[in-house]
Structures are given as C-alpha cells and as structure tokens.
C-alpha cells in the first residue's frame, strides 16, 4: 500500500515496528503533492525541510528512543494558524506577505511530538466561507470530484487529507469550517468544546466561536491529534483543562452499548436532500444495532441559529479585523493621509466577503442598533445553549447530517451569499452553544461523500469519539 493512504495509527504502528520509515512516509505524501496539488490547490506552500525532519526522526528512532505517536507523521496546517517563520496569510491579500513571528500553541505541542508540517492549507479568506472559493490563493478542488467544491473554510485541510498530501491536518471551526469540509471530502473532522484547545496563534475570525480542530481519515486519528493539542494554555484565558483523553490505541473495541443517541425533530425536515437523510439514518440504525438507544429530542430554537450566528460572528469579525489597517501587519497601500492609507489598504486588501461581514458587524454594533440586533442575538444564543442542555438530559450525543447537501459544483453558490450561509444550518449551533461536534463519513450519494454529525456534552469528547470510532467499525 502507498504509505500516504495509511491512517495515522497504522503508520505509527509500522514505524514503531521498523517496517516503515518517516522518510518513506513523507516522500510518499510529497509525491502525491507533486502529482496533484497543481490542480487540487489544497496547499498554498509546501515545506522544504520535511524530508530532513523525517530523517532526524528516523535517526532518533533507530537510536532506540521511544517516540510519541505523531513522530514523523506529516500534517497540513491551515493558513490561519501560526508556524514560526512560515507565511500566515489566512487566505487574504491583506496578509499575503506576512510571516509568523511565533508558533501557535497547538503547533508547538505538535512539534514537541515530532509531527512534520508538510504545508500550509488553503482556505477561504479569514475563514469566511463554506466552499473554499473565496481564497486569495485560488479555488480548492474536491479530490473526490474535481469539478466540485471541497467545502470550507478549511477546504485545503480536508482536501489535503483526502488526497493523501498529509495524514492529518489542523483546521479552524467557527461555524462548521472543520466539519463541513470533512463531510464533503469524505474525511473525519472534530470541533472540540470551546476552550479545550488553545486559540493562541490562531488568526481570529470570531473569538467566542473559534476553535482549532483536527481532520484525519478516521475518528481514531482525530483522537490522537486532539490528545496532542488539547489542554490549558496560560496564553489563552478561555482555555481550560487538563482533560480525560480518549485513547484509541487502548479502546480497540469501542462500544456504544447503552449510549443514548438523540435525533432532533427540527433537523430532519421536508426539503432536505433525501439521499443525505437516508445515509445518516442508516448510520444511526447501525449504531442502534450495536447497542445504542435512539431517542427523539427537540431543539426548538434551531430556526434562529442562522440569524444569531450571522449577527454574532460578523460583530466579532469586524472588531478582530480592525487590526489590519496598513500600519502594523501585511499590506500597506500607502496614502497621503492616515485615513487614506486605511481606506486604500483595506479597500485593496480585503475580498468581497470580508468587506460584507465587516460592514454587517459594524452596523449591528453601532449605537442604536446594538440593542436591537447584537444584544438580542446574545440572548437568543443563550436560549440555543439551553436547548442543548435540556436535550442532553435525555441523551448522550445528538446525531444529524453535517451538511444538508453533498459537495456542489464550483461556482454553483458563489455570488449568492444567502444560499451559501444556509449550507451551515447544521453546524453553527454547536459553535453557538460551545459544545463539541464531529463529522464522520457515513456513506455516499451518487459517489459523493455524506457526513454524519455527532454533537456531545461540553468536554465530553470521549463519548463522541467512542461513538464515532464504533460507527467507523461498522
Ligand atoms: N461557513 C461559515 C462561515 O462562513 C463557517 C466558517 C467557519 O467555521 N470558519 O462563517
């Protein structure tokens, strides 16, 4: 088998048994990149030192050192997560020439494990998008069907895993950006509980919603990456921990015996793609056969989630993006006055979607509208969180589709922001409520991957991963 097709657990085992070298593993991913990245465009830059790093890992292993699971494993890192000395542009023209001055905490944690960063993953500008079409470095193509989008905004991360450019990846998820591209590309992606993973070194979109999350072929691999990046970080006041980590190498026969899976009645409505619904319900029935109990739950405020998200997120985004003013980072277009410099830099540096959200966010935060929109949205957000709290009194995880549709054609929804926003319907609530959620592949419709989303209680990634691992064993 081509080493780039292995899972992280398989590759780590083979390396431990000295049947595979990190050098061969990294070479095989680099070959895949060489062959396909020109078209797929999942990576915006590729590491020049990966092979040397692999050799160094192999040397340490041959000298008898007992290395962590991720040692020698090639990972792609989304372009909004800092790797010292590498570009960090968040997919935007305004940061095109920006170099990271420090490692994000997650990057430092992975580095300490010996993981190898193979390249920067392409993304929608500032993580705003669901299709990886609004990328300054060009559209990403879905490796399953190159005429289709890979989802977004971590489309480069998901496509890199699906195409064998890396065995795993980091993405960021503010409203679904790890889970939805995972679903559309047929890989697995987790958004951890808010606060479980440090955001230090992540270029912020909406700080109260953002979480960095892992993508890989399987839930077990995702668990391995999560256990490396989670934990309290003094540099991020919203982070917490330590946690009870899920260890797939120990839980080799995961079980769902007695786990209560909630099906929200508001999620399976007429009009949704029947093929998606059928795949998701089939996966749920399989879990039932394995001992899970299926219960109906209600999330009555679901219909407000999209409106709340598209008020809270732009409000925070407009504030976070205010720092890109041509003075301190990245592009500075110059001008006769300070005002003109701001206007030219921001006018030329931001793409259409970023401008749209900055304007929306500034509007809802302005005097007179703050109470009517922003404050009201915060109240509704709390109601959404309470809905989940109630639902979790009668179930342990909640199942739904990740995306209402399979991957669509490039260009199909671009230029129609409202239709694009609607594709986030199932994923945004988990961010608003701060709870963990994972997308696992659960079948195909006309050859295109469908993702099952499982949402869990705050900080109960353990149950989520156990159910996801069981699902993948069916
Ligand atoms: N698609 C959503 C948006 O455009 C989610 C983005 C994200 O999670 N970063 O806001």
XYZ file of N, CA and C in Angstrom, residues 150-238:
267
model
N -14.658 21.599 -2.116
C -14.322 20.704 -1.010
C -15.031 21.110 0.285
N -15.872 22.153 0.228
C -16.419 22.726 1.461
C -15.447 23.750 2.009
N -15.859 24.405 3.086
C -14.958 25.432 3.633
C -15.324 25.762 5.059
N -14.558 26.574 5.708
C -13.436 27.271 5.121
C -12.135 26.467 5.146
N -12.102 25.342 5.908
C -10.857 24.554 5.944
C -10.819 23.567 4.779
N -11.218 24.014 3.587
C -11.264 23.133 2.423
C -9.898 22.584 2.057
N -8.855 23.393 2.230
C -7.498 22.921 1.928
C -7.078 21.807 2.877
N -7.446 21.939 4.141
C -7.079 20.917 5.134
C -7.772 19.596 4.807
N -9.081 19.659 4.510
C -9.838 18.438 4.221
C -9.359 17.806 2.920
N -9.142 18.649 1.894
C -8.701 18.126 0.601
C -7.303 17.520 0.722
N -6.439 18.119 1.548
C -5.079 17.593 1.719
C -5.122 16.181 2.305
N -6.030 15.963 3.242
C -6.144 14.619 3.842
C -6.750 13.643 2.826
N -7.820 14.087 2.150
C -8.498 13.205 1.196
C -7.579 12.827 0.027
N -6.672 13.732 -0.338
C -5.806 13.488 -1.496
C -4.498 12.783 -1.121
N -4.288 12.535 0.164
C -3.058 11.856 0.579
C -1.845 12.770 0.637
N -2.067 14.089 0.717
C -0.941 15.032 0.842
C -0.410 15.026 2.274
N -1.263 14.635 3.203
C -0.908 14.606 4.626
C -1.788 13.552 5.277
N -1.344 13.013 6.414
C -2.180 12.007 7.089
C -3.215 12.659 7.996
N -2.952 13.914 8.344
C -3.903 14.633 9.182
C -3.713 16.110 8.939
N -4.586 16.917 9.530
C -4.492 18.363 9.324
C -5.130 19.090 10.488
N -4.767 20.361 10.595
C -5.476 21.232 11.523
C -6.315 22.198 10.708
N -7.534 22.424 11.191
C -8.392 23.444 10.612
C -8.887 24.326 11.739
N -9.740 25.280 11.406
C -10.398 26.045 12.466
C -11.884 26.037 12.161
N -12.684 26.084 13.219
C -14.131 25.902 13.077
C -14.852 26.971 13.896
N -15.498 27.885 13.188
C -16.230 28.981 13.820
C -17.729 28.753 13.682
N -18.082 28.045 12.588
C -19.493 27.743 12.343
C -19.640 26.448 11.560
N -18.557 25.673 11.514
C -18.618 24.402 10.780
C -17.421 24.145 9.898
N -16.453 25.050 9.924
C -15.357 25.013 8.958
C -14.409 23.832 9.039
N -14.474 23.036 10.102
C -13.722 21.782 10.101
C -14.650 20.655 9.655
N -15.869 20.649 10.196
C -16.782 19.520 9.976
C -17.353 19.474 8.563
N -17.742 20.630 8.040
C -18.409 20.621 6.738
C -17.456 20.212 5.617
N -16.212 20.757 5.546
C -15.309 20.251 4.507
C -14.937 18.780 4.723
N -14.837 18.355 5.985
C -14.568 16.929 6.246
C -15.686 16.108 5.615
N -16.913 16.539 5.831
C -18.079 15.828 5.298
C -18.046 15.777 3.762
N -17.781 16.913 3.141
C -17.826 16.974 1.678
C -16.659 16.230 1.005
N -15.550 16.062 1.752
C -14.391 15.370 1.167
C -14.285 13.913 1.631
N -15.206 13.473 2.490
C -15.163 12.073 2.927
C -14.099 11.773 3.965
N -13.750 12.764 4.798
C -12.809 12.507 5.895
C -13.497 12.868 7.223
N -12.748 12.748 8.321
C -13.325 12.984 9.644
C -12.785 14.292 10.213
N -13.648 15.068 10.865
C -13.182 16.342 11.448
C -13.913 16.654 12.735
N -13.175 17.157 13.699
C -13.743 17.442 15.022
C -13.607 18.913 15.388
N -14.712 19.496 15.850
C -14.639 20.798 16.524
C -14.709 20.517 18.014
N -13.633 20.776 18.734
C -13.644 20.498 20.174
C -14.559 21.473 20.930
N -14.859 21.150 22.167
C -15.572 22.059 23.063
C -14.818 23.390 23.111
N -15.567 24.511 23.148
C -14.902 25.808 23.256
C -14.018 25.821 24.511
N -12.750 26.106 24.336
C -11.835 26.157 25.473
C -10.967 24.924 25.647
N -11.285 23.858 24.935
C -10.484 22.642 25.113
C -9.101 22.774 24.456
N -9.065 23.506 23.347
C -7.813 23.678 22.601
C -7.469 25.174 22.587
N -6.222 25.482 22.820
C -5.785 26.885 22.854
C -5.956 27.564 21.499
N -6.397 28.808 21.527
C -6.514 29.597 20.296
C -5.316 30.523 20.102
N -4.339 30.424 20.974
C -3.173 31.308 20.855
C -2.436 31.007 19.542
N -2.299 32.034 18.715
C -1.628 31.825 17.426
C -2.580 31.489 16.298
N -3.876 31.546 16.576
C -4.887 31.397 15.520
C -5.344 32.803 15.129
N -5.321 33.123 13.844
C -5.801 34.435 13.409
C -7.320 34.425 13.561
N -7.819 35.303 14.444
C -9.212 35.200 14.894
C -10.211 35.602 13.822
N -11.309 34.852 13.760
C -12.483 35.297 12.999
C -13.496 35.834 14.018
N -14.059 34.955 14.825
C -14.998 35.376 15.870
C -14.586 34.665 17.159
N -13.980 35.427 18.051
C -13.252 34.821 19.170
C -14.109 33.965 20.104
N -15.409 34.247 20.209
C -16.220 33.444 21.134
C -16.734 32.169 20.477
N -16.441 32.006 19.189
C -16.916 30.822 18.459
C -15.770 29.954 17.942
N -14.602 30.556 17.710
C -13.475 29.857 17.069
C -12.929 28.707 17.921
N -12.672 27.590 17.288
C -11.861 26.532 17.892
C -11.013 25.905 16.799
N -9.790 25.546 17.149
C -8.942 24.790 16.234
C -9.346 23.329 16.367
N -9.416 22.623 15.236
C -9.806 21.214 15.323
C -9.050 20.345 14.337
N -8.892 19.047 14.657
C -8.173 18.121 13.786
C -9.036 17.486 12.692
N -8.400 17.205 11.565
C -9.018 16.424 10.485
C -8.086 15.258 10.167
N -8.676 14.107 9.874
C -7.888 12.934 9.503
C -8.832 11.938 8.844
N -8.279 10.775 8.466
C -9.167 9.817 7.789
C -10.185 9.226 8.757
N -9.780 8.981 9.994
C -10.668 8.290 10.936
C -10.825 9.067 12.246
N -11.864 8.694 12.995
C -12.086 9.317 14.302
C -10.948 8.952 15.265
N -10.409 7.752 15.121
C -9.293 7.351 16.000
C -8.093 8.274 15.771
N -7.821 8.600 14.511
C -6.713 9.513 14.196
C -6.987 10.918 14.744
N -8.224 11.336 14.620
C -8.614 12.645 15.136
C -8.381 12.692 16.650
N -8.691 11.579 17.317
C -8.476 11.493 18.766
C -6.990 11.635 19.100
N -6.145 11.040 18.276
C -4.697 11.118 18.516
C -4.223 12.569 18.422
N -4.694 13.284 17.412
C -4.271 14.683 17.258
C -4.861 15.532 18.390
N -6.133 15.286 18.710
C -6.761 16.063 19.788
C -5.974 15.909 21.084
N -5.578 14.685 21.399
C -4.892 14.494 22.682
C -3.542 15.213 22.706
N -2.991 15.487 21.509
C -1.726 16.235 21.461
C -1.945 17.738 21.619
N -3.084 18.250 21.169
C -3.239 19.720 21.138
C -4.125 20.291 22.226
N -4.806 19.438 22.987
C -5.740 19.975 23.988
C -4.983 20.410 25.252
N -5.702 21.091 26.122
C -5.131 21.419 27.435
C -5.055 22.901 27.721
N -4.882 23.193 28.962
C -4.839 24.576 29.406
C -3.599 25.288 28.872
N -3.788 26.546 28.489
C -2.668 27.334 27.976
C -2.726 28.709 28.644
N -1.729 29.068 29.412
C -1.747 30.379 30.068
C -1.869 31.527 29.070
N -1.534 31.266 27.799
C -1.607 32.342 26.791
C -3.013 32.521 26.216
N -3.940 31.639 26.572
C -5.335 31.794 26.131
C -6.234 31.651 27.359
N -6.750 32.803 27.806
C -7.528 32.820 29.052
C -8.809 32.008 28.954
N -9.279 31.716 27.741
C -10.508 30.926 27.615
C -10.215 29.430 27.561
